[in-house]
Amino acid sequence: MHQSLATPRPLFGDNLTASLIAGLEAHGWAHAPGALDDELTAALRAEALVLDETGETHAGAVGRGRHEQHDRSIRRTRIAWLDGASPAQTRFLEGAEALRRSLNRALYLGLFEFEAHYAVYPPGGFYARHLDAFTLPAAGAGAGAGLGRRAERSRVVSLVAYLNDHWEEGHGGRLALWERAPMGADARPDMAALDDVTPAAEIAPAPGGLVLMLSESIPHEVRPAFAPRIAIAGWFRVNASVGGALDPAR
Ligand SMILES: O=C(O)CCC(=O)C(=O)O
Ligand SMILES: [Fe+2]
């Protein structure tokens, strides 16, 4: 998206961009409180709420493509994909494009595109501990699993932006994250093994805050929110084309 823009307008200045990149490189994640300006945060929030109220959001799934599941014990939120249909979305996506180029220049990640959705967590909403991408073990993976494996693996850097106009301690809804995913005996990440491990960070979804995480290696969860929690979650992806066909799971 927006690859043709000559110089996309960044969301924030060079210093903040550099410190986000340094954090991502050193720890696998980075947090910039108040990264988005109030005007853009407010415009995106207003749009997320209109979409939510007019029913244009749908229950968030877990997984992608044929592997999507609606499991309310894992995730309770409503989402609507960004498509650049408003000035606020265009501004945000242009900023994400500027960030994509900076990430590629600094870290040689070969990020190809960005996809993002609004996520409105109603009171009681949460998202259980997960990775945004993971590589399934090759052994025993059938043809069906192949699609999921390729699609999931194409997410490299996750981005979260918080859109609430204020957030109080008692509202919960913190993003907890860990810096390492322990492997289970089946060579899959074992999220339950982190039950007794103190998170590396617990981030309140305060207005304009921005978080970057390596999608494959940073386990994270959204704790139950006791007020409507409005955010954008997005992913920078590598080109997952196989045999000349673009990734069909879009
Ligand atoms: O909203 C957040 O803090 C994180 C959301 C998330 O983990 C996701 O959508 O994958
Ligand atoms: Fe996530």
PDB file of C-alpha atoms and ligand atoms in Angstrom:
ATOM      1  CA  MET A   1       0.000   0.000   0.000  1.00  0.00           C
ATOM      2  CA  HIS A   2       1.281   3.491  -0.872  1.00  0.00           C
ATOM      3  CA  GLN A   3       4.573   2.170  -2.264  1.00  0.00           C
ATOM      4  CA  SER A   4       4.361   4.764  -5.008  1.00  0.00           C
ATOM      5  CA  LEU A   5       4.490   7.773  -2.671  1.00  0.00           C
ATOM      6  CA  ALA A   6       7.717   9.677  -3.230  1.00  0.00           C
ATOM      7  CA  THR A   7       8.207  10.792   0.365  1.00  0.00           C
ATOM      8  CA  PRO A   8       5.425   9.711   2.690  1.00  0.00           C
ATOM      9  CA  ARG A   9       4.891  12.029   5.645  1.00  0.00           C
ATOM     10  CA  PRO A  10       6.138  10.396   8.858  1.00  0.00           C
ATOM     11  CA  LEU A  11       3.881  10.136  11.911  1.00  0.00           C
ATOM     12  CA  PHE A  12       6.626  11.521  14.159  1.00  0.00           C
ATOM     13  CA  GLY A  13      10.155  12.889  14.029  1.00  0.00           C
ATOM     14  CA  ASP A  14      13.471  11.224  13.239  1.00  0.00           C
ATOM     15  CA  ASN A  15      14.543  10.958  16.890  1.00  0.00           C
ATOM     16  CA  LEU A  16      11.493   8.968  17.918  1.00  0.00           C
ATOM     17  CA  THR A  17      11.797   6.784  14.825  1.00  0.00           C
ATOM     18  CA  ALA A  18      15.434   6.078  15.685  1.00  0.00           C
ATOM     19  CA  SER A  19      14.669   5.219  19.310  1.00  0.00           C
ATOM     20  CA  LEU A  20      11.836   2.859  18.280  1.00  0.00           C
ATOM     21  CA  ILE A  21      14.196   1.106  15.876  1.00  0.00           C
ATOM     22  CA  ALA A  22      16.931   0.883  18.529  1.00  0.00           C
ATOM     23  CA  GLY A  23      14.458  -0.651  21.017  1.00  0.00           C
ATOM     24  CA  LEU A  24      13.218  -3.145  18.463  1.00  0.00           C
ATOM     25  CA  GLU A  25      16.782  -4.167  17.666  1.00  0.00           C
ATOM     26  CA  ALA A  26      17.894  -4.442  21.309  1.00  0.00           C
ATOM     27  CA  HIS A  27      14.806  -6.017  22.925  1.00  0.00           C
ATOM     28  CA  GLY A  28      12.441  -7.074  20.159  1.00  0.00           C
ATOM     29  CA  TRP A  29       9.903  -4.411  21.174  1.00  0.00           C
ATOM     30  CA  ALA A  30       9.642  -0.672  21.753  1.00  0.00           C
ATOM     31  CA  HIS A  31       7.072   1.704  23.246  1.00  0.00           C
ATOM     32  CA  ALA A  32       6.638   5.379  22.439  1.00  0.00           C
ATOM     33  CA  PRO A  33       4.052   7.066  24.698  1.00  0.00           C
ATOM     34  CA  GLY A  34       2.129   9.846  22.974  1.00  0.00           C
ATOM     35  CA  ALA A  35       3.691   9.140  19.579  1.00  0.00           C
ATOM     36  CA  LEU A  36       0.585  10.082  17.582  1.00  0.00           C
ATOM     37  CA  ASP A  37      -0.543  13.689  17.790  1.00  0.00           C
ATOM     38  CA  ASP A  38      -3.861  14.488  19.498  1.00  0.00           C
ATOM     39  CA  GLU A  39      -5.587  15.535  16.296  1.00  0.00           C
ATOM     40  CA  LEU A  40      -4.854  12.304  14.430  1.00  0.00           C
ATOM     41  CA  THR A  41      -5.598  10.198  17.512  1.00  0.00           C
ATOM     42  CA  ALA A  42      -8.986  11.915  17.866  1.00  0.00           C
ATOM     43  CA  ALA A  43      -9.860  11.530  14.180  1.00  0.00           C
ATOM     44  CA  LEU A  44      -8.967   7.828  14.166  1.00  0.00           C
ATOM     45  CA  ARG A  45     -10.852   7.285  17.424  1.00  0.00           C
ATOM     46  CA  ALA A  46     -13.977   8.978  16.062  1.00  0.00           C
ATOM     47  CA  GLU A  47     -13.865   6.783  12.973  1.00  0.00           C
ATOM     48  CA  ALA A  48     -13.306   3.574  14.935  1.00  0.00           C
ATOM     49  CA  LEU A  49     -16.328   4.396  17.106  1.00  0.00           C
ATOM     50  CA  VAL A  50     -18.561   5.194  14.134  1.00  0.00           C
ATOM     51  CA  LEU A  51     -17.575   1.936  12.434  1.00  0.00           C
ATOM     52  CA  ASP A  52     -18.217   0.082  15.664  1.00  0.00           C
ATOM     53  CA  GLU A  53     -21.616   1.700  16.229  1.00  0.00           C
ATOM     54  CA  THR A  54     -22.784   1.197  12.674  1.00  0.00           C
ATOM     55  CA  GLY A  55     -21.921  -2.476  12.859  1.00  0.00           C
ATOM     56  CA  GLU A  56     -19.077  -2.358  10.368  1.00  0.00           C
ATOM     57  CA  THR A  57     -16.782  -4.163  12.736  1.00  0.00           C
ATOM     58  CA  HIS A  58     -16.884  -7.900  13.182  1.00  0.00           C
ATOM     59  CA  ALA A  59     -15.707 -10.294  15.868  1.00  0.00           C
ATOM     60  CA  GLY A  60     -11.955 -10.638  15.815  1.00  0.00           C
ATOM     61  CA  ALA A  61     -10.725 -14.017  14.658  1.00  0.00           C
ATOM     62  CA  VAL A  62      -7.643 -15.909  15.711  1.00  0.00           C
ATOM     63  CA  GLY A  63      -5.356 -16.943  12.840  1.00  0.00           C
ATOM     64  CA  ARG A  64      -5.758 -16.025   9.192  1.00  0.00           C
ATOM     65  CA  GLY A  65      -7.320 -17.363   6.037  1.00  0.00           C
ATOM     66  CA  ARG A  66      -8.602 -20.895   6.352  1.00  0.00           C
ATOM     67  CA  HIS A  67      -7.192 -21.050   9.854  1.00  0.00           C
ATOM     68  CA  GLU A  68      -9.400 -18.275  11.224  1.00  0.00           C
ATOM     69  CA  GLN A  69     -11.333 -19.232  14.295  1.00  0.00           C
ATOM     70  CA  HIS A  70     -13.756 -17.242  16.374  1.00  0.00           C
ATOM     71  CA  ASP A  71     -12.856 -18.317  19.865  1.00  0.00           C
ATOM     72  CA  ARG A  72     -14.296 -16.030  22.508  1.00  0.00           C
ATOM     73  CA  SER A  73     -12.137 -17.649  25.175  1.00  0.00           C
ATOM     74  CA  ILE A  74      -9.017 -16.321  23.407  1.00  0.00           C
ATOM     75  CA  ARG A  75     -10.072 -12.975  22.065  1.00  0.00           C
ATOM     76  CA  ARG A  76     -13.018 -10.713  22.731  1.00  0.00           C
ATOM     77  CA  THR A  77     -12.837  -7.657  20.503  1.00  0.00           C
ATOM     78  CA  ARG A  78     -14.383  -6.198  17.362  1.00  0.00           C
ATOM     79  CA  ILE A  79     -12.318  -5.210  14.354  1.00  0.00           C
ATOM     80  CA  ALA A  80     -12.575  -3.289  11.060  1.00  0.00           C
ATOM     81  CA  TRP A  81      -9.739  -3.287   8.502  1.00  0.00           C
ATOM     82  CA  LEU A  82      -8.248   0.036   7.434  1.00  0.00           C
ATOM     83  CA  ASP A  83      -8.592   0.706   3.710  1.00  0.00           C
ATOM     84  CA  GLY A  84      -7.530   4.340   3.402  1.00  0.00           C
ATOM     85  CA  ALA A  85     -11.134   5.479   2.969  1.00  0.00           C
ATOM     86  CA  SER A  86     -10.825   8.624   5.129  1.00  0.00           C
ATOM     87  CA  PRO A  87      -8.238  11.415   5.514  1.00  0.00           C
ATOM     88  CA  ALA A  88      -7.322  10.093   8.985  1.00  0.00           C
ATOM     89  CA  GLN A  89      -6.703   6.583   7.658  1.00  0.00           C
ATOM     90  CA  THR A  90      -4.713   7.930   4.726  1.00  0.00           C
ATOM     91  CA  ARG A  91      -2.580   9.992   7.085  1.00  0.00           C
ATOM     92  CA  PHE A  92      -2.006   6.998   9.367  1.00  0.00           C
ATOM     93  CA  LEU A  93      -1.191   4.621   6.504  1.00  0.00           C
ATOM     94  CA  GLU A  94       1.178   7.175   4.996  1.00  0.00           C
ATOM     95  CA  GLY A  95       2.971   7.361   8.356  1.00  0.00           C
ATOM     96  CA  ALA A  96       3.139   3.566   8.519  1.00  0.00           C
ATOM     97  CA  GLU A  97       4.664   3.593   5.034  1.00  0.00           C
ATOM     98  CA  ALA A  98       7.331   6.059   6.190  1.00  0.00           C
ATOM     99  CA  LEU A  99       8.036   3.804   9.169  1.00  0.00           C
ATOM    100  CA  ARG A 100       8.200   0.732   6.898  1.00  0.00           C
ATOM    101  CA  ARG A 101      10.901   2.417   4.821  1.00  0.00           C
ATOM    102  CA  SER A 102      12.850   3.456   7.941  1.00  0.00           C
ATOM    103  CA  LEU A 103      12.669  -0.081   9.361  1.00  0.00           C
ATOM    104  CA  ASN A 104      13.895  -1.542   6.088  1.00  0.00           C
ATOM    105  CA  ARG A 105      16.728   0.969   5.801  1.00  0.00           C
ATOM    106  CA  ALA A 106      17.935   0.408   9.374  1.00  0.00           C
ATOM    107  CA  LEU A 107      17.314  -3.301   9.884  1.00  0.00           C
ATOM    108  CA  TYR A 108      17.209  -4.771   6.338  1.00  0.00           C
ATOM    109  CA  LEU A 109      13.923  -6.492   7.109  1.00  0.00           C
ATOM    110  CA  GLY A 110      12.579  -6.482   3.565  1.00  0.00           C
ATOM    111  CA  LEU A 111       9.145  -5.421   4.799  1.00  0.00           C
ATOM    112  CA  PHE A 112       6.834  -5.342   1.818  1.00  0.00           C
ATOM    113  CA  GLU A 113       3.481  -4.087   2.992  1.00  0.00           C
ATOM    114  CA  PHE A 114       1.393  -3.016   5.964  1.00  0.00           C
ATOM    115  CA  GLU A 115      -2.084  -4.131   6.970  1.00  0.00           C
ATOM    116  CA  ALA A 116      -4.003  -2.846   9.971  1.00  0.00           C
ATOM    117  CA  HIS A 117      -7.386  -2.911  11.633  1.00  0.00           C
ATOM    118  CA  TYR A 118      -9.230  -0.943  14.231  1.00  0.00           C
ATOM    119  CA  ALA A 119      -9.887  -3.004  17.342  1.00  0.00           C
ATOM    120  CA  VAL A 120     -12.574  -1.997  19.816  1.00  0.00           C
ATOM    121  CA  TYR A 121     -12.527  -4.032  23.006  1.00  0.00           C
ATOM    122  CA  PRO A 122     -15.876  -3.707  24.782  1.00  0.00           C
ATOM    123  CA  PRO A 123     -15.834  -3.704  28.590  1.00  0.00           C
ATOM    124  CA  GLY A 124     -14.654  -7.197  29.522  1.00  0.00           C
ATOM    125  CA  GLY A 125     -12.725  -7.467  26.234  1.00  0.00           C
ATOM    126  CA  PHE A 126      -9.294  -9.068  26.214  1.00  0.00           C
ATOM    127  CA  TYR A 127      -6.844 -11.013  24.060  1.00  0.00           C
ATOM    128  CA  ALA A 128      -5.130 -14.034  25.625  1.00  0.00           C
ATOM    129  CA  ARG A 129      -1.350 -14.437  25.430  1.00  0.00           C
ATOM    130  CA  HIS A 130      -0.188 -15.091  21.870  1.00  0.00           C
ATOM    131  CA  LEU A 131       2.398 -14.467  19.178  1.00  0.00           C
ATOM    132  CA  ASP A 132       1.263 -12.550  16.098  1.00  0.00           C
ATOM    133  CA  ALA A 133       3.170 -14.950  13.843  1.00  0.00           C
ATOM    134  CA  PHE A 134       4.689 -18.305  14.331  1.00  0.00           C
ATOM    135  CA  THR A 135       6.380 -20.961  12.277  1.00  0.00           C
ATOM    136  CA  LEU A 136       4.830 -24.375  12.584  1.00  0.00           C
ATOM    137  CA  PRO A 137       7.185 -27.368  12.668  1.00  0.00           C
ATOM    138  CA  ALA A 138       7.564 -28.805   9.169  1.00  0.00           C
ATOM    139  CA  ALA A 139       6.990 -32.394  10.288  1.00  0.00           C
ATOM    140  CA  GLY A 140       3.379 -33.428  10.004  1.00  0.00           C
ATOM    141  CA  ALA A 141       2.258 -30.165   8.464  1.00  0.00           C
ATOM    142  CA  GLY A 142      -0.211 -31.053   5.747  1.00  0.00           C
ATOM    143  CA  ALA A 143      -1.121 -29.023   2.687  1.00  0.00           C
ATOM    144  CA  GLY A 144      -3.744 -27.126   4.661  1.00  0.00           C
ATOM    145  CA  ALA A 145      -1.284 -26.152   7.338  1.00  0.00           C
ATOM    146  CA  GLY A 146       0.983 -24.830   4.595  1.00  0.00           C
ATOM    147  CA  LEU A 147      -1.246 -21.864   3.914  1.00  0.00           C
ATOM    148  CA  GLY A 148      -1.434 -20.966   7.571  1.00  0.00           C
ATOM    149  CA  ARG A 149       2.277 -21.373   8.007  1.00  0.00           C
ATOM    150  CA  ARG A 150       3.102 -19.096   5.102  1.00  0.00           C
ATOM    151  CA  ALA A 151       0.476 -16.510   5.986  1.00  0.00           C
ATOM    152  CA  GLU A 152       1.416 -16.286   9.646  1.00  0.00           C
ATOM    153  CA  ARG A 153       5.115 -16.186   8.956  1.00  0.00           C
ATOM    154  CA  SER A 154       4.742 -13.202   6.671  1.00  0.00           C
ATOM    155  CA  ARG A 155       4.045 -10.942   9.676  1.00  0.00           C
ATOM    156  CA  VAL A 156       7.405  -9.607  10.835  1.00  0.00           C
ATOM    157  CA  VAL A 157       6.815  -6.436  12.849  1.00  0.00           C
ATOM    158  CA  SER A 158       3.589  -5.738  14.769  1.00  0.00           C
ATOM    159  CA  LEU A 159       2.422  -2.210  15.477  1.00  0.00           C
ATOM    160  CA  VAL A 160      -0.194  -1.129  18.007  1.00  0.00           C
ATOM    161  CA  ALA A 161      -1.502   2.441  18.353  1.00  0.00           C
ATOM    162  CA  TYR A 162      -3.814   3.484  21.182  1.00  0.00           C
ATOM    163  CA  LEU A 163      -6.737   5.770  20.436  1.00  0.00           C
ATOM    164  CA  ASN A 164      -8.615   6.340  23.706  1.00  0.00           C
ATOM    165  CA  ASP A 165      -8.868   9.981  24.814  1.00  0.00           C
ATOM    166  CA  HIS A 166      -7.894   9.037  28.343  1.00  0.00           C
ATOM    167  CA  TRP A 167      -7.145   5.877  30.248  1.00  0.00           C
ATOM    168  CA  GLU A 168      -7.224   5.269  33.991  1.00  0.00           C
ATOM    169  CA  GLU A 169      -5.362   2.699  36.047  1.00  0.00           C
ATOM    170  CA  GLY A 170      -8.635   1.013  37.050  1.00  0.00           C
ATOM    171  CA  HIS A 171      -9.608   0.509  33.396  1.00  0.00           C
ATOM    172  CA  GLY A 172      -7.125  -2.382  33.136  1.00  0.00           C
ATOM    173  CA  GLY A 173      -6.576  -3.291  29.495  1.00  0.00           C
ATOM    174  CA  ARG A 174      -2.797  -3.256  29.758  1.00  0.00           C
ATOM    175  CA  LEU A 175      -0.662  -4.860  27.107  1.00  0.00           C
ATOM    176  CA  ALA A 176       1.713  -7.282  28.861  1.00  0.00           C
ATOM    177  CA  LEU A 177       4.683  -8.541  26.890  1.00  0.00           C
ATOM    178  CA  TRP A 178       7.553 -10.977  27.346  1.00  0.00           C
ATOM    179  CA  GLU A 179      10.861 -10.978  25.535  1.00  0.00           C
ATOM    180  CA  ARG A 180      11.083 -14.689  24.844  1.00  0.00           C
ATOM    181  CA  ALA A 181       8.687 -17.445  23.838  1.00  0.00           C
ATOM    182  CA  PRO A 182       9.582 -20.722  25.570  1.00  0.00           C
ATOM    183  CA  MET A 183       9.400 -23.742  23.257  1.00  0.00           C
ATOM    184  CA  GLY A 184       7.235 -26.685  24.218  1.00  0.00           C
ATOM    185  CA  ALA A 185       8.146 -30.332  23.705  1.00  0.00           C
ATOM    186  CA  ASP A 186       6.287 -30.224  20.357  1.00  0.00           C
ATOM    187  CA  ALA A 187       8.585 -27.420  19.108  1.00  0.00           C
ATOM    188  CA  ARG A 188       5.722 -24.949  19.275  1.00  0.00           C
ATOM    189  CA  PRO A 189       5.833 -21.869  21.481  1.00  0.00           C
ATOM    190  CA  ASP A 190       4.446 -22.708  24.932  1.00  0.00           C
ATOM    191  CA  MET A 191       2.469 -19.683  26.108  1.00  0.00           C
ATOM    192  CA  ALA A 192       1.401 -21.309  29.391  1.00  0.00           C
ATOM    193  CA  ALA A 193       5.068 -21.573  30.432  1.00  0.00           C
ATOM    194  CA  LEU A 194       4.994 -17.785  30.888  1.00  0.00           C
ATOM    195  CA  ASP A 195       2.283 -17.922  33.570  1.00  0.00           C
ATOM    196  CA  ASP A 196       4.871 -17.540  36.322  1.00  0.00           C
ATOM    197  CA  VAL A 197       7.221 -15.225  34.438  1.00  0.00           C
ATOM    198  CA  THR A 198       7.005 -11.496  35.138  1.00  0.00           C
ATOM    199  CA  PRO A 199       6.369  -9.614  31.884  1.00  0.00           C
ATOM    200  CA  ALA A 200       9.150  -7.380  30.557  1.00  0.00           C
ATOM    201  CA  ALA A 201       6.582  -4.586  30.274  1.00  0.00           C
ATOM    202  CA  GLU A 202       2.960  -3.771  31.064  1.00  0.00           C
ATOM    203  CA  ILE A 203       1.801  -0.921  28.922  1.00  0.00           C
ATOM    204  CA  ALA A 204      -1.359   1.075  29.580  1.00  0.00           C
ATOM    205  CA  PRO A 205      -3.207   1.956  26.355  1.00  0.00           C
ATOM    206  CA  ALA A 206      -2.783   5.693  26.915  1.00  0.00           C
ATOM    207  CA  PRO A 207      -3.766   8.149  24.124  1.00  0.00           C
ATOM    208  CA  GLY A 208      -1.440   8.200  21.128  1.00  0.00           C
ATOM    209  CA  GLY A 209       0.869   5.500  22.506  1.00  0.00           C
ATOM    210  CA  LEU A 210       2.628   3.308  19.956  1.00  0.00           C
ATOM    211  CA  VAL A 211       4.173  -0.143  20.401  1.00  0.00           C
ATOM    212  CA  LEU A 212       6.311  -2.138  17.977  1.00  0.00           C
ATOM    213  CA  MET A 213       7.027  -5.845  18.508  1.00  0.00           C
ATOM    214  CA  LEU A 214       8.729  -8.580  16.506  1.00  0.00           C
ATOM    215  CA  SER A 215       5.688 -10.627  15.497  1.00  0.00           C
ATOM    216  CA  GLU A 216       7.364 -14.033  15.771  1.00  0.00           C
ATOM    217  CA  SER A 217       9.196 -13.642  19.051  1.00  0.00           C
ATOM    218  CA  ILE A 218       7.356 -11.376  21.482  1.00  0.00           C
ATOM    219  CA  PRO A 219       4.525 -13.113  23.370  1.00  0.00           C
ATOM    220  CA  HIS A 220       1.908 -10.608  24.523  1.00  0.00           C
ATOM    221  CA  GLU A 221      -1.613 -10.360  25.879  1.00  0.00           C
ATOM    222  CA  VAL A 222      -4.292  -7.739  26.390  1.00  0.00           C
ATOM    223  CA  ARG A 223      -5.569  -7.874  29.961  1.00  0.00           C
ATOM    224  CA  PRO A 224      -9.334  -7.485  30.470  1.00  0.00           C
ATOM    225  CA  ALA A 225     -10.403  -3.901  29.842  1.00  0.00           C
ATOM    226  CA  PHE A 226     -13.104  -2.346  32.016  1.00  0.00           C
ATOM    227  CA  ALA A 227     -13.778   0.596  29.710  1.00  0.00           C
ATOM    228  CA  PRO A 228     -14.120   0.546  25.903  1.00  0.00           C
ATOM    229  CA  ARG A 229     -10.550   0.181  24.630  1.00  0.00           C
ATOM    230  CA  ILE A 230      -9.894   1.574  21.154  1.00  0.00           C
ATOM    231  CA  ALA A 231      -6.736   0.768  19.210  1.00  0.00           C
ATOM    232  CA  ILE A 232      -5.228   0.048  15.825  1.00  0.00           C
ATOM    233  CA  ALA A 233      -3.295  -3.195  15.444  1.00  0.00           C
ATOM    234  CA  GLY A 234      -1.195  -3.542  12.317  1.00  0.00           C
ATOM    235  CA  TRP A 235       1.508  -5.710  10.798  1.00  0.00           C
ATOM    236  CA  PHE A 236       4.406  -5.079   8.484  1.00  0.00           C
ATOM    237  CA  ARG A 237       4.687  -8.135   6.278  1.00  0.00           C
ATOM    238  CA  VAL A 238       7.214  -9.634   3.937  1.00  0.00           C
ATOM    239  CA  ASN A 239       6.033 -10.709   0.530  1.00  0.00           C
ATOM    240  CA  ALA A 240       4.633 -14.181   1.087  1.00  0.00           C
ATOM    241  CA  SER A 241       4.271 -15.056  -2.581  1.00  0.00           C
ATOM    242  CA  VAL A 242       4.940 -18.666  -3.414  1.00  0.00           C
ATOM    243  CA  GLY A 243       5.262 -19.976  -6.960  1.00  0.00           C
ATOM    244  CA  GLY A 244       4.554 -16.519  -8.314  1.00  0.00           C
ATOM    245  CA  ALA A 245       1.129 -16.300  -6.623  1.00  0.00           C
ATOM    246  CA  LEU A 246       0.506 -13.558  -4.119  1.00  0.00           C
ATOM    247  CA  ASP A 247      -0.466 -14.702  -0.631  1.00  0.00           C
ATOM    248  CA  PRO A 248      -4.162 -15.569  -1.057  1.00  0.00           C
ATOM    249  CA  ALA A 249      -5.076 -15.076   2.599  1.00  0.00           C
ATOM    250  CA  ARG A 250      -5.764 -11.334   2.366  1.00  0.00           C
TER     251      ARG A 250
HETATM  252  O1  LIG B   1      -4.112  -3.840  21.540  1.00  0.00           O
HETATM  253  C1  LIG B   1      -3.067  -4.323  21.953  1.00  0.00           C
HETATM  254  O2  LIG B   1      -2.445  -3.816  22.901  1.00  0.00           O
HETATM  255  C2  LIG B   1      -2.500  -5.563  21.301  1.00  0.00           C
HETATM  256  C3  LIG B   1      -3.426  -6.217  20.298  1.00  0.00           C
HETATM  257  C4  LIG B   1      -2.878  -7.507  19.755  1.00  0.00           C
HETATM  258  O3  LIG B   1      -2.073  -8.165  20.370  1.00  0.00           O
HETATM  259  C5  LIG B   1      -3.294  -8.004  18.420  1.00  0.00           C
HETATM  260  O4  LIG B   1      -4.256  -7.481  17.848  1.00  0.00           O
HETATM  261  O5  LIG B   1      -2.648  -8.949  17.918  1.00  0.00           O
HETATM  262 FE    FE B   2      -1.049  -9.492  19.055  1.00  0.00          FE
END
